PDB file of C-alpha atoms in Angstrom:
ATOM      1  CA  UNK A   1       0.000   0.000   0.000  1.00 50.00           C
ATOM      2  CA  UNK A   2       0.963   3.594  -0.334  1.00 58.00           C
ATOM      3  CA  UNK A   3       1.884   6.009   2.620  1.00 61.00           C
ATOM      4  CA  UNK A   4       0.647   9.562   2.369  1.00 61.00           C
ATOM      5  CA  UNK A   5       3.406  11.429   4.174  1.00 63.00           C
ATOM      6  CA  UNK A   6       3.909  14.969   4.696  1.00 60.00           C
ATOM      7  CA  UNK A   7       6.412  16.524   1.776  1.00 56.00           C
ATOM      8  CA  UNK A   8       9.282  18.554   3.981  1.00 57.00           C
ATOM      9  CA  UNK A   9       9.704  21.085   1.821  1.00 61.00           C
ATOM     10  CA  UNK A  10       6.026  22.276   0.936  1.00 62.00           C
ATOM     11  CA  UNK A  11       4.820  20.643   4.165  1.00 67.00           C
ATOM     12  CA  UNK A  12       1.955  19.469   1.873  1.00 72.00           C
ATOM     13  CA  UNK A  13       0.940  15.727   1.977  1.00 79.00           C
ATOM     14  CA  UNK A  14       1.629  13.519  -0.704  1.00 78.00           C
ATOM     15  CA  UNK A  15      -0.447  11.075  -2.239  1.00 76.00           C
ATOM     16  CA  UNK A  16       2.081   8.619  -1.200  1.00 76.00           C
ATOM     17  CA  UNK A  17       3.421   7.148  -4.254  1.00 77.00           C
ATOM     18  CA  UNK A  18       6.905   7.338  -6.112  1.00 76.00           C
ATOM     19  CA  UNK A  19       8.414   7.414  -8.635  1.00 81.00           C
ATOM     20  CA  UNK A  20      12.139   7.473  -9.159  1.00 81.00           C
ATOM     21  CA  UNK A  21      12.753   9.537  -6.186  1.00 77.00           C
ATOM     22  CA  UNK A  22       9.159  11.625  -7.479  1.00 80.00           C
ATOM     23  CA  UNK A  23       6.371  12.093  -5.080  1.00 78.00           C
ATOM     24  CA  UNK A  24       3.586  13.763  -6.029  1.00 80.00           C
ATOM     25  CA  UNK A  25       1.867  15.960  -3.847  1.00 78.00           C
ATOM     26  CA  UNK A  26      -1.911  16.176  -3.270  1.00 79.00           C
ATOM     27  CA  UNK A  27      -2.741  19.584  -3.139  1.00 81.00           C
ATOM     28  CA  UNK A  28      -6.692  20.941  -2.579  1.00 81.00           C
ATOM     29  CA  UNK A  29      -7.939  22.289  -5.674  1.00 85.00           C
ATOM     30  CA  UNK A  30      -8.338  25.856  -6.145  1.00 89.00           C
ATOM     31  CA  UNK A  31     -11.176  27.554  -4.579  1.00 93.00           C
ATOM     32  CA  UNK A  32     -12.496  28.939  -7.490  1.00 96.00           C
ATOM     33  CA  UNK A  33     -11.955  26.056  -9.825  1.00 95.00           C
ATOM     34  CA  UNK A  34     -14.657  24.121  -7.163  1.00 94.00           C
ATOM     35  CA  UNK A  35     -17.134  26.995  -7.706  1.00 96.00           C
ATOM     36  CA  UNK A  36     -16.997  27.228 -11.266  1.00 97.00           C
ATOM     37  CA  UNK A  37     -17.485  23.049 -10.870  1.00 96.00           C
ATOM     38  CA  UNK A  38     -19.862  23.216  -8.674  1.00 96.00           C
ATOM     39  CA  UNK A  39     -21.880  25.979 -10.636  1.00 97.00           C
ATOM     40  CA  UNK A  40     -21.601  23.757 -13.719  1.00 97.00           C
ATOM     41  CA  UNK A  41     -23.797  21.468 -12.047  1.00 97.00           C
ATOM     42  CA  UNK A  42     -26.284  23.553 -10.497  1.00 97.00           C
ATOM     43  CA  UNK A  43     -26.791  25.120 -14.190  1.00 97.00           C
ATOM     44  CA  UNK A  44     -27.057  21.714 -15.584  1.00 95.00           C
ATOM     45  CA  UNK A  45     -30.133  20.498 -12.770  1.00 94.00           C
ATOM     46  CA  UNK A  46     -31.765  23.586 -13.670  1.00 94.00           C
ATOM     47  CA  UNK A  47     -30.958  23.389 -17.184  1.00 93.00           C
ATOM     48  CA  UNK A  48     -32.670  19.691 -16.945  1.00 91.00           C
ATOM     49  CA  UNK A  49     -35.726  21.203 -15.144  1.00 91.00           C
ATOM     50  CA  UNK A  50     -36.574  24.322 -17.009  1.00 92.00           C
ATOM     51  CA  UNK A  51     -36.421  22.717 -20.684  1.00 90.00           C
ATOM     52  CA  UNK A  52     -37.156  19.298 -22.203  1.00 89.00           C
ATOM     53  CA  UNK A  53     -34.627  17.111 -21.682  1.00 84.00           C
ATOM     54  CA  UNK A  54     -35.337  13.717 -20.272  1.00 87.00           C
ATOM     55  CA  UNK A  55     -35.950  11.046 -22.280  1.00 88.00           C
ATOM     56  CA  UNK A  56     -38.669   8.691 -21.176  1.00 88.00           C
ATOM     57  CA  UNK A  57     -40.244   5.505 -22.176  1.00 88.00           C
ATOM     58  CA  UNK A  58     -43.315   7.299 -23.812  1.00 86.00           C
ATOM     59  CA  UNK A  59     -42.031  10.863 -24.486  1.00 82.00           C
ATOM     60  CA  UNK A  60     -39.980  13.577 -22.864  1.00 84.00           C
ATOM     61  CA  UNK A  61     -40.005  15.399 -19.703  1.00 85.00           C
ATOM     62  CA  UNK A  62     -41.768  19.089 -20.932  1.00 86.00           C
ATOM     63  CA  UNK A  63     -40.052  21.068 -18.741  1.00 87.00           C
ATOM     64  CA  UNK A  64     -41.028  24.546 -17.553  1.00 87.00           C
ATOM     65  CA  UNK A  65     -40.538  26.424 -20.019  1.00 88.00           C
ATOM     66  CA  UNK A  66     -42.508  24.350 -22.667  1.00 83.00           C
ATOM     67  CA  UNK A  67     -40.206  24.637 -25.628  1.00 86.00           C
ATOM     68  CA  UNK A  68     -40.332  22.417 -28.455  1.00 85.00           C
ATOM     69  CA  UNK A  69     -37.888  22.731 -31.311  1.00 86.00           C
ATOM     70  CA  UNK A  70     -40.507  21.116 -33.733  1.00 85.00           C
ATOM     71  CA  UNK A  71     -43.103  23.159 -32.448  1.00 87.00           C
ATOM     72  CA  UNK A  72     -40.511  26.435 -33.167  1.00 89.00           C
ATOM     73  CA  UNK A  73     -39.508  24.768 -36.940  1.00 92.00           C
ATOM     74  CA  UNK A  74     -43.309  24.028 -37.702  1.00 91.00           C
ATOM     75  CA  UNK A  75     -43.913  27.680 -36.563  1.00 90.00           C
ATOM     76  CA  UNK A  76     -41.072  29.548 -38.589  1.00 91.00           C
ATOM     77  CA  UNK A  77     -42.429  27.447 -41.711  1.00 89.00           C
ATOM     78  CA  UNK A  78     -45.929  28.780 -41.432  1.00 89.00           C
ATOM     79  CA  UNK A  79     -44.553  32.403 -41.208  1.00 87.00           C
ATOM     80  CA  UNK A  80     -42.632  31.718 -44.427  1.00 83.00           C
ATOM     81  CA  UNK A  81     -45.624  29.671 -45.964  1.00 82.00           C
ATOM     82  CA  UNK A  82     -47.217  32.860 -45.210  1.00 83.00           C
ATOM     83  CA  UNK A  83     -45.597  35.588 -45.748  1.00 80.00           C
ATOM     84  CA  UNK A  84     -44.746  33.302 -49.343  1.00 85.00           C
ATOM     85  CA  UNK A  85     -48.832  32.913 -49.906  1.00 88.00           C
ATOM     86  CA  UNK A  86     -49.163  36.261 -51.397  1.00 87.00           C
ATOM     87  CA  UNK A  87     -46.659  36.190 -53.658  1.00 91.00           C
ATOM     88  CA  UNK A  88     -48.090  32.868 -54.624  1.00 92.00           C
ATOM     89  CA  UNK A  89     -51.263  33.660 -55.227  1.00 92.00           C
ATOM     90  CA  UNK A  90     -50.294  36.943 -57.577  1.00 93.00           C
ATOM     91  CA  UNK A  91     -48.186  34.381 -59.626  1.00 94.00           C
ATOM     92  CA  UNK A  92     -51.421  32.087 -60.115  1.00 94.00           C
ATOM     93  CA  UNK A  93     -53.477  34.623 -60.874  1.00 94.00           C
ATOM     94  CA  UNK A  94     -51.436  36.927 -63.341  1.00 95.00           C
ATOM     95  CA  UNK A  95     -50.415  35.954 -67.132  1.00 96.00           C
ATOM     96  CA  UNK A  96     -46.643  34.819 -67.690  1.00 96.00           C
ATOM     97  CA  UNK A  97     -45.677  37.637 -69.414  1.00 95.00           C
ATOM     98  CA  UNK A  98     -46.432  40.153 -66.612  1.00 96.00           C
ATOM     99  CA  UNK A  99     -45.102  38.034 -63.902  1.00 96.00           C
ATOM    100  CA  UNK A 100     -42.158  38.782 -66.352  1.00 95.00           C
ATOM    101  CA  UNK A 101     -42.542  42.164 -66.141  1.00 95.00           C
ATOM    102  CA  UNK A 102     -42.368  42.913 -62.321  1.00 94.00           C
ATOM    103  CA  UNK A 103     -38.574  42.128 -61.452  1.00 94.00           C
ATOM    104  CA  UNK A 104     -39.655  41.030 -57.527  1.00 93.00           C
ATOM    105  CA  UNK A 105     -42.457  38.583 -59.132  1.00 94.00           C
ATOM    106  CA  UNK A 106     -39.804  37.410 -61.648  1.00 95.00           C
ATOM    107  CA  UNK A 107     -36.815  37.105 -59.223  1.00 96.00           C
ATOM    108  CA  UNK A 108     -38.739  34.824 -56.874  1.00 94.00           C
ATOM    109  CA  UNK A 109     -40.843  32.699 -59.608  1.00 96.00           C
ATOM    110  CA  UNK A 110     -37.570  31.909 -61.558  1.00 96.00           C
ATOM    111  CA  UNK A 111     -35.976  30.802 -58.433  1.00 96.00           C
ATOM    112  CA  UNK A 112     -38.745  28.636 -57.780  1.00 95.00           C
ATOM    113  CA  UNK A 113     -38.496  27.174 -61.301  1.00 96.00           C
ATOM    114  CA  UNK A 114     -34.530  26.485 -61.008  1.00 96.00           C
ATOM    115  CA  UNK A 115     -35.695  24.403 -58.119  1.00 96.00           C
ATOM    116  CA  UNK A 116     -38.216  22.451 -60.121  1.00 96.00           C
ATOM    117  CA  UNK A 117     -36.574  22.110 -62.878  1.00 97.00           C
ATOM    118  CA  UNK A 118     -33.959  19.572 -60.655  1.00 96.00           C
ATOM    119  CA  UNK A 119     -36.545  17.468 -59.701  1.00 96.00           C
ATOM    120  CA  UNK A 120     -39.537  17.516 -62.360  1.00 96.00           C
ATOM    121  CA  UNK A 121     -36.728  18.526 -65.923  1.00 96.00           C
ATOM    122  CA  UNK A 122     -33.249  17.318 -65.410  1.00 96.00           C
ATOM    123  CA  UNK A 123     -33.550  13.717 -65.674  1.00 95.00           C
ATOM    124  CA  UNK A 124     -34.069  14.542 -69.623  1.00 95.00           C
ATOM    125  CA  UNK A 125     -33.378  17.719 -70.096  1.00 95.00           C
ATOM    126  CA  UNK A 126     -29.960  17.726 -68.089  1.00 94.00           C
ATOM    127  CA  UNK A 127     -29.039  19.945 -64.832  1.00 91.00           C
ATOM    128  CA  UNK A 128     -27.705  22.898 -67.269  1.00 91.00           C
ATOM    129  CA  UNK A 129     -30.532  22.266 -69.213  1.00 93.00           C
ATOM    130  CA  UNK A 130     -28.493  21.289 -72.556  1.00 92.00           C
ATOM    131  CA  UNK A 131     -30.261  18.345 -73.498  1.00 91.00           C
ATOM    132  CA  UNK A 132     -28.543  15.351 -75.227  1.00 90.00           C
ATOM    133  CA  UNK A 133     -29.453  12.907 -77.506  1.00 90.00           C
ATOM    134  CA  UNK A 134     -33.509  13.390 -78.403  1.00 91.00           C
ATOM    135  CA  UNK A 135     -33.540  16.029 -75.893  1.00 93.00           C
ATOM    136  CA  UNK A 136     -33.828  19.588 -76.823  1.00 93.00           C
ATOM    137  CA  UNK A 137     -31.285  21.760 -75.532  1.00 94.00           C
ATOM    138  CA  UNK A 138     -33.286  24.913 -73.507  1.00 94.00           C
ATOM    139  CA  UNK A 139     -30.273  27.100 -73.390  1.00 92.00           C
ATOM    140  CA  UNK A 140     -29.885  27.731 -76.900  1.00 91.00           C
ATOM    141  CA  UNK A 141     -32.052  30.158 -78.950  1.00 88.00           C
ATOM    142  CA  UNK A 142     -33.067  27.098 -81.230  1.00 90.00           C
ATOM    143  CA  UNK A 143     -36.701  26.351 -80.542  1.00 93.00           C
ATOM    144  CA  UNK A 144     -39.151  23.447 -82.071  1.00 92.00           C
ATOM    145  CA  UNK A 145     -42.224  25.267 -81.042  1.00 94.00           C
ATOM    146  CA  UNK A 146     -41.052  28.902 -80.039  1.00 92.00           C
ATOM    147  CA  UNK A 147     -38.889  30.603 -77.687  1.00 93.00           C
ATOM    148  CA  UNK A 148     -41.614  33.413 -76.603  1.00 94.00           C
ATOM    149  CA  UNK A 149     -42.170  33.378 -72.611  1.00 95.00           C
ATOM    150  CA  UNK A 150     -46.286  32.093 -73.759  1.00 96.00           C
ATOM    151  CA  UNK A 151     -44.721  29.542 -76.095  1.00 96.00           C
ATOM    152  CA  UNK A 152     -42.261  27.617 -73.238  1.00 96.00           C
ATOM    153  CA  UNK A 153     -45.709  28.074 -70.856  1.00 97.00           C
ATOM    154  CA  UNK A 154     -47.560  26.302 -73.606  1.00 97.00           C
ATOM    155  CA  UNK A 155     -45.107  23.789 -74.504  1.00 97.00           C
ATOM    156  CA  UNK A 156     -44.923  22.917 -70.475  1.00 97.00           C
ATOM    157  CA  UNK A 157     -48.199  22.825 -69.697  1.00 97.00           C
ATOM    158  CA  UNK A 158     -49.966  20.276 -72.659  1.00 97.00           C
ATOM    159  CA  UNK A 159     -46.272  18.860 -72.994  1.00 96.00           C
ATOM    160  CA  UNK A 160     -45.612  17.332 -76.735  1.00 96.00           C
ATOM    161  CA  UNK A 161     -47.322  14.446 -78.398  1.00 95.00           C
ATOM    162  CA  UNK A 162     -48.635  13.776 -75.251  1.00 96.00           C
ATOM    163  CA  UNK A 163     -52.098  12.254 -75.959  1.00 94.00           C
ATOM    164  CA  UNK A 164     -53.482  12.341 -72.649  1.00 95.00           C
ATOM    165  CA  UNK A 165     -53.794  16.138 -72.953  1.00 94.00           C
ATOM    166  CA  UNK A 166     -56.425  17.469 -75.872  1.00 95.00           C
ATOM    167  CA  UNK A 167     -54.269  20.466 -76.352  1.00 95.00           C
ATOM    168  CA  UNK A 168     -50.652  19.196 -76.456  1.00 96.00           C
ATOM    169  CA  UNK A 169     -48.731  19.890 -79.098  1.00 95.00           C
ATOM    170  CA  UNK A 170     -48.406  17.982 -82.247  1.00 94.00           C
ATOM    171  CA  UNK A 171     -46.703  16.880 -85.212  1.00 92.00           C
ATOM    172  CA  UNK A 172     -45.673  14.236 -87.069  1.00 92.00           C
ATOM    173  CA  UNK A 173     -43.014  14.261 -89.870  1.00 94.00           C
ATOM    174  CA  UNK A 174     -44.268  11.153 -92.515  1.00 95.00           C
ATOM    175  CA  UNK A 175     -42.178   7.837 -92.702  1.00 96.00           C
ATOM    176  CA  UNK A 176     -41.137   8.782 -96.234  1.00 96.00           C
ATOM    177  CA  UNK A 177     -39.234   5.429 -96.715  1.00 95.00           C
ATOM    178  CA  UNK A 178     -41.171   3.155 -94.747  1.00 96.00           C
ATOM    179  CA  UNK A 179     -44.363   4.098 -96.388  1.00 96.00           C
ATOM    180  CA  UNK A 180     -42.412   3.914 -99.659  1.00 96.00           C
ATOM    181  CA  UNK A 181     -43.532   7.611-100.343  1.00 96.00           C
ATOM    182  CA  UNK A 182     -40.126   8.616-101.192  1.00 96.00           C
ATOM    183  CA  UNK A 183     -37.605   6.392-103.568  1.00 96.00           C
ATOM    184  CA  UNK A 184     -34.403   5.389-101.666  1.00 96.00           C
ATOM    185  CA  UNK A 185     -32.610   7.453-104.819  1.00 97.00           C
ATOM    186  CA  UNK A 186     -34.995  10.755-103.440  1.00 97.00           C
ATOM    187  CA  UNK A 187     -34.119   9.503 -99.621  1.00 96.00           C
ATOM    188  CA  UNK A 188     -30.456  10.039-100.316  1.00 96.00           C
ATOM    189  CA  UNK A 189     -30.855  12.940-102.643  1.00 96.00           C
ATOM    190  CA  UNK A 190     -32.949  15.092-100.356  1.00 96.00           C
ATOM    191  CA  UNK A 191     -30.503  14.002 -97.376  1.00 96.00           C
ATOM    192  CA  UNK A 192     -27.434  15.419 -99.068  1.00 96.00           C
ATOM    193  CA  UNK A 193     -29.676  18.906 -99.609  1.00 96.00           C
ATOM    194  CA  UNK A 194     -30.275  19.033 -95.791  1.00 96.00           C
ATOM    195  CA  UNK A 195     -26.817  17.817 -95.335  1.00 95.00           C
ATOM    196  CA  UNK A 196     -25.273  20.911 -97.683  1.00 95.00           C
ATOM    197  CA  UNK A 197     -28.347  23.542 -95.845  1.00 94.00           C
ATOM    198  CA  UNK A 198     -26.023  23.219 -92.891  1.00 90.00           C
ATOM    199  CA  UNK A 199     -22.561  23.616 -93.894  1.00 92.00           C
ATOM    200  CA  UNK A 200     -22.434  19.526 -94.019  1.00 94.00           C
ATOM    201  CA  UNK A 201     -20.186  17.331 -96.096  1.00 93.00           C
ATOM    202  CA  UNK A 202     -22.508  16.479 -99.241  1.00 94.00           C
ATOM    203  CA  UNK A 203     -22.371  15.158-102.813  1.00 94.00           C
ATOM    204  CA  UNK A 204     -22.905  18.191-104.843  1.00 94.00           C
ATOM    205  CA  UNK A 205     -24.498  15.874-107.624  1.00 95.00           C
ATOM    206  CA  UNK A 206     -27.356  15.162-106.038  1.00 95.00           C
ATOM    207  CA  UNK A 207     -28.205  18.762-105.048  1.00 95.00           C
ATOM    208  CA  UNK A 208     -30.757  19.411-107.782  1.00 96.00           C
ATOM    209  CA  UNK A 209     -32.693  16.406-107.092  1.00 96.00           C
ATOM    210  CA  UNK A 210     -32.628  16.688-103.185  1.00 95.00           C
ATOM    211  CA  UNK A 211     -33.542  20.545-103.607  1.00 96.00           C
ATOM    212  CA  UNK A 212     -36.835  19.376-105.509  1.00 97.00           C
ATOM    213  CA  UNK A 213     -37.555  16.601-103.478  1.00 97.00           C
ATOM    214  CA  UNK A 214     -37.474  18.740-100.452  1.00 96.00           C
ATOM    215  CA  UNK A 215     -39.620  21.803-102.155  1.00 96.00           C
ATOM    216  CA  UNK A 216     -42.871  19.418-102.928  1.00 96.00           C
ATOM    217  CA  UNK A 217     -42.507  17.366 -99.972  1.00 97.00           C
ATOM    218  CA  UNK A 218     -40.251  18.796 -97.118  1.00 96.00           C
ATOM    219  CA  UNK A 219     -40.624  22.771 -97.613  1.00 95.00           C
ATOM    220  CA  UNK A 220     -44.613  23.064 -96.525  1.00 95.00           C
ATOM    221  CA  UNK A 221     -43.606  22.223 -92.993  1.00 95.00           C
ATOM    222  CA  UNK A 222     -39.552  23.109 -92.427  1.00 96.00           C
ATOM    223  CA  UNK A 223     -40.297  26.469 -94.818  1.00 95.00           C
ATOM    224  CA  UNK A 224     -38.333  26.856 -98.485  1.00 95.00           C
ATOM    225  CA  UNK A 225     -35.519  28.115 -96.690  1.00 94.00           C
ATOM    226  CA  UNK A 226     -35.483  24.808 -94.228  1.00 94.00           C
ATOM    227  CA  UNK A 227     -34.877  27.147 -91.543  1.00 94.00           C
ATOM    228  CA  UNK A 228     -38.170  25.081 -90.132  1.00 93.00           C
ATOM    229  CA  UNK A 229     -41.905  27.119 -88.647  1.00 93.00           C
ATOM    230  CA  UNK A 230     -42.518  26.860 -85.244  1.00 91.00           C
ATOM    231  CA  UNK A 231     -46.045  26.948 -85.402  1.00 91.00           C
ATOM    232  CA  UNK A 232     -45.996  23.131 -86.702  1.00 92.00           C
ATOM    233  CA  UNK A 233     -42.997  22.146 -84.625  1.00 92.00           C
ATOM    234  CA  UNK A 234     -40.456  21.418 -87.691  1.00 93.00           C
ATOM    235  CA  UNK A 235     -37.058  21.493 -86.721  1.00 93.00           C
ATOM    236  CA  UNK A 236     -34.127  24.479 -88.496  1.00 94.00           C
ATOM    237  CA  UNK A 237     -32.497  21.917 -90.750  1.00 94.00           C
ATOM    238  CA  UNK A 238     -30.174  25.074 -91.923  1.00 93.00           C
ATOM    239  CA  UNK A 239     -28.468  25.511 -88.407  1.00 91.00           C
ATOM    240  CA  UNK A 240     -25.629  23.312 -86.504  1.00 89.00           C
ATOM    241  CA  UNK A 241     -28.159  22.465 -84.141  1.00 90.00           C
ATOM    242  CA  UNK A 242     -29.180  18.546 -84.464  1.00 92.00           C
ATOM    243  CA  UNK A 243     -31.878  17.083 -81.946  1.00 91.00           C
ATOM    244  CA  UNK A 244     -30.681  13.580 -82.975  1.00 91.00           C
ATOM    245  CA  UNK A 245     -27.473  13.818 -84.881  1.00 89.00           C
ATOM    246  CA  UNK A 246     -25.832  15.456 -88.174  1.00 91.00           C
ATOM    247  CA  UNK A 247     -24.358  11.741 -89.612  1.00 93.00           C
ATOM    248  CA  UNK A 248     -25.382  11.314 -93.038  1.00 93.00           C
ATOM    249  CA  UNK A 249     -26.649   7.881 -91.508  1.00 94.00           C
ATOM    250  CA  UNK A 250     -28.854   9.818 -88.571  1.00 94.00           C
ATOM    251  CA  UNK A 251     -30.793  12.078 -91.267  1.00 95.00           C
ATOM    252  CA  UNK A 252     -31.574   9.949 -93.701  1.00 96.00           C
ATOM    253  CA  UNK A 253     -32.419   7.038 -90.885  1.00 96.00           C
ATOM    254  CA  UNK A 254     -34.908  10.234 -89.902  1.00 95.00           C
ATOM    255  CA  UNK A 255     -36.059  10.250 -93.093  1.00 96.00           C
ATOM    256  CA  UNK A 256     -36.902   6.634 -93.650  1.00 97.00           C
ATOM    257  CA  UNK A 257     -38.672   6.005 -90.068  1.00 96.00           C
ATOM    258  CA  UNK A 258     -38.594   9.326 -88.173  1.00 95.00           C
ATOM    259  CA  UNK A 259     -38.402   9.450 -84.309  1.00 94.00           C
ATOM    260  CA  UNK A 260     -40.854  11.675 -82.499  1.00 93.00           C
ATOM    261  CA  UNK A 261     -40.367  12.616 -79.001  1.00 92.00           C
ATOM    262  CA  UNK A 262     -42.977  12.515 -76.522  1.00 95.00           C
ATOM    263  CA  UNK A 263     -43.067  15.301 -73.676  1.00 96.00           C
ATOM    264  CA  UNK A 264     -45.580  15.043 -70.529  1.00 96.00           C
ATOM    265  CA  UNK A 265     -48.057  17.490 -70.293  1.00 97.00           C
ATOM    266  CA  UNK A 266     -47.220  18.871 -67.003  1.00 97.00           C
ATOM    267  CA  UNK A 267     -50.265  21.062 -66.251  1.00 96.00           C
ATOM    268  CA  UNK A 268     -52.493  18.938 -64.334  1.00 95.00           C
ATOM    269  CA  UNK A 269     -49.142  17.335 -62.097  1.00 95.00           C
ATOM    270  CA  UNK A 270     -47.298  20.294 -61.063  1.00 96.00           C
ATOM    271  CA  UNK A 271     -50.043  22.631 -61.522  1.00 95.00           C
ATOM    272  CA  UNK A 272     -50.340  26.445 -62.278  1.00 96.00           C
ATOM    273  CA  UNK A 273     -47.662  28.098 -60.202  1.00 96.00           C
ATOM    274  CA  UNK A 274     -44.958  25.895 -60.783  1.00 96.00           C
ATOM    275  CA  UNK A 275     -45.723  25.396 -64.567  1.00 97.00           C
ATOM    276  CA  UNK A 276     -45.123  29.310 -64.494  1.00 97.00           C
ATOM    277  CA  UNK A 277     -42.028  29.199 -62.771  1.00 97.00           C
ATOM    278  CA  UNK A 278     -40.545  26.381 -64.882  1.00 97.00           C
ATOM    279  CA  UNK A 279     -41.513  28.736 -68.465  1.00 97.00           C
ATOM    280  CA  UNK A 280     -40.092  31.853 -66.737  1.00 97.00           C
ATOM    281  CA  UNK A 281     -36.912  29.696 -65.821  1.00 96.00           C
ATOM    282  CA  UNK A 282     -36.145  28.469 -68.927  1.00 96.00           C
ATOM    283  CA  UNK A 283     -36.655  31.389 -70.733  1.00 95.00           C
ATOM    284  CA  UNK A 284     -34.257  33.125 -68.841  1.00 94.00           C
ATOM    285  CA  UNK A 285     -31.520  30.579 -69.335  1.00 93.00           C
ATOM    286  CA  UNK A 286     -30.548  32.361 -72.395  1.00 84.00           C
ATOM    287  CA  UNK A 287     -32.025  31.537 -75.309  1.00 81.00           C
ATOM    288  CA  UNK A 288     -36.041  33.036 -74.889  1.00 79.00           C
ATOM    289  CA  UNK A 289     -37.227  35.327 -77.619  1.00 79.00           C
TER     290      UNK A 289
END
């Protein structure tokens, strides 16, 4: 066993172990340092008393005070719920365009559509909104059905080909080779004329025949100039801009047995606020008319 003993120097008693020739002493602990301690525990029995803090088998101990963090998170979310409902409200009840035209209405609506467009737009569309593969790009100034602010609302809220909704958009570019109504001479003819619209390696021998080919059966719906008319949702074939791809292959595969998109009408899910926020959003990306 150890033997406290008295230290001769500091006449302080040790706590009677050694070590090489080392004993340490046990000295009282400062006076103050025992108040602070024992005020540290005091504050925490109150602490325990005067808020919720003890966990029991079927709930909490309420404490005086009757705080409740979920009662204070549910409580700041009304306020904002509230003080949002206004601004909510003029956004269902006013047209696009003049939502547009107030910058707090517009500030706070395209924020709310940057936020919807993650969950409800990205999964096709992309997170920078720059399509890919048989997915329009949003950010461009390229448009199938118009760029106007009323145009994106329209296109979002009947969607495109979407037959569910009497007013969706919709077109439908013939199977010219699969319903034989072209020859697969015309096919490849007319595909080198599209090909040399844009700039596109092309056989310059077959440029009179494609051009006529595409004027009696092309030109009614992507214009003579093949810069395409948005009112019947044909495509700019005279631009770099390819919803599929610019291979001699891809166009005149489109040609044969065209591919036609299909876009959800989005009105009746998301509703009339958030349809509003998504057309103000993406119009503002960069490439609205």
């Amino acid at each position: 066993m150890s033997k406290k003993e008295s230290d001769l120097v500091q006449k302080v008693e040790t706590t009677g172990y050694e070590w090489d020739g080392i004993k340490e002493l046990n000295n009282p602990l400062p006076r103050w340092w025992l108040y602070v301690f024992y005020s540290t525990i005091i504050f925490a029995v109150c602490y325990a008393i005067y808020y919720p803090s003890i966990p029991l088998i079927k709930g909490y101990t309420e404490g005086f005070s009757g705080y409740s963090s979920r009662e204070e998170l549910e409580h700041e979310m009304a306020e904002v719920q509230s003080s949002h409902a206004t601004i909510l409200e003029l956004i269902k009840t006013m047209d696009v365009s003049d939502i547009q035209s107030d910058p707090k209405l517009a500030r706070f609506a395209t924020a709310g559509g940057a936020s919807n467009f993650k969950v409800y737009c990205s999964q096709c569309h992309g997170s920078g909104a720059q399509g890919g593969v048989g997915y329009p790009n949003l950010s461009d100034d390229d448009w199938l059905w118009g760029g106007s602010i009323k145009q994106i609302e329209t296109t979002i809220r009947h969607g495109i080909r979407y037959e569910a909704d009497e007013d969706t958009r919709f077109s439908e570019m013939p199977a010219f080779g699969r319903d034989q109504i072209l020859s697969k001479e015309q096919i490849i003819a007319v595909a080198n004329y599209v090909s040399s619209l844009s700039g596109l390696e092309h056989e310059d021998s077959l440029i009179d025949l494609g051009a006529m080919v595409f004027a009696e059966n092309c030109s009614g719906c992507h214009g003579d100039d093949g810069q395409g008319i948005n009112e019947v949702g044909a495509p700019n074939l005279a631009d770099t801009l390819w919803l599929y791809d610019n291979s001699k292959k891809a166009i005149i595969s489109q040609i044969i047995n065209p591919q036609h998109g299909v876009m959800p009408a989005w009105d009746d899910r998301l509703g009339d606020i958030i349809v509003k926020e998504l057309a103000l959003y993406v119009h503002g990306l960069g490439g609205g008319e």
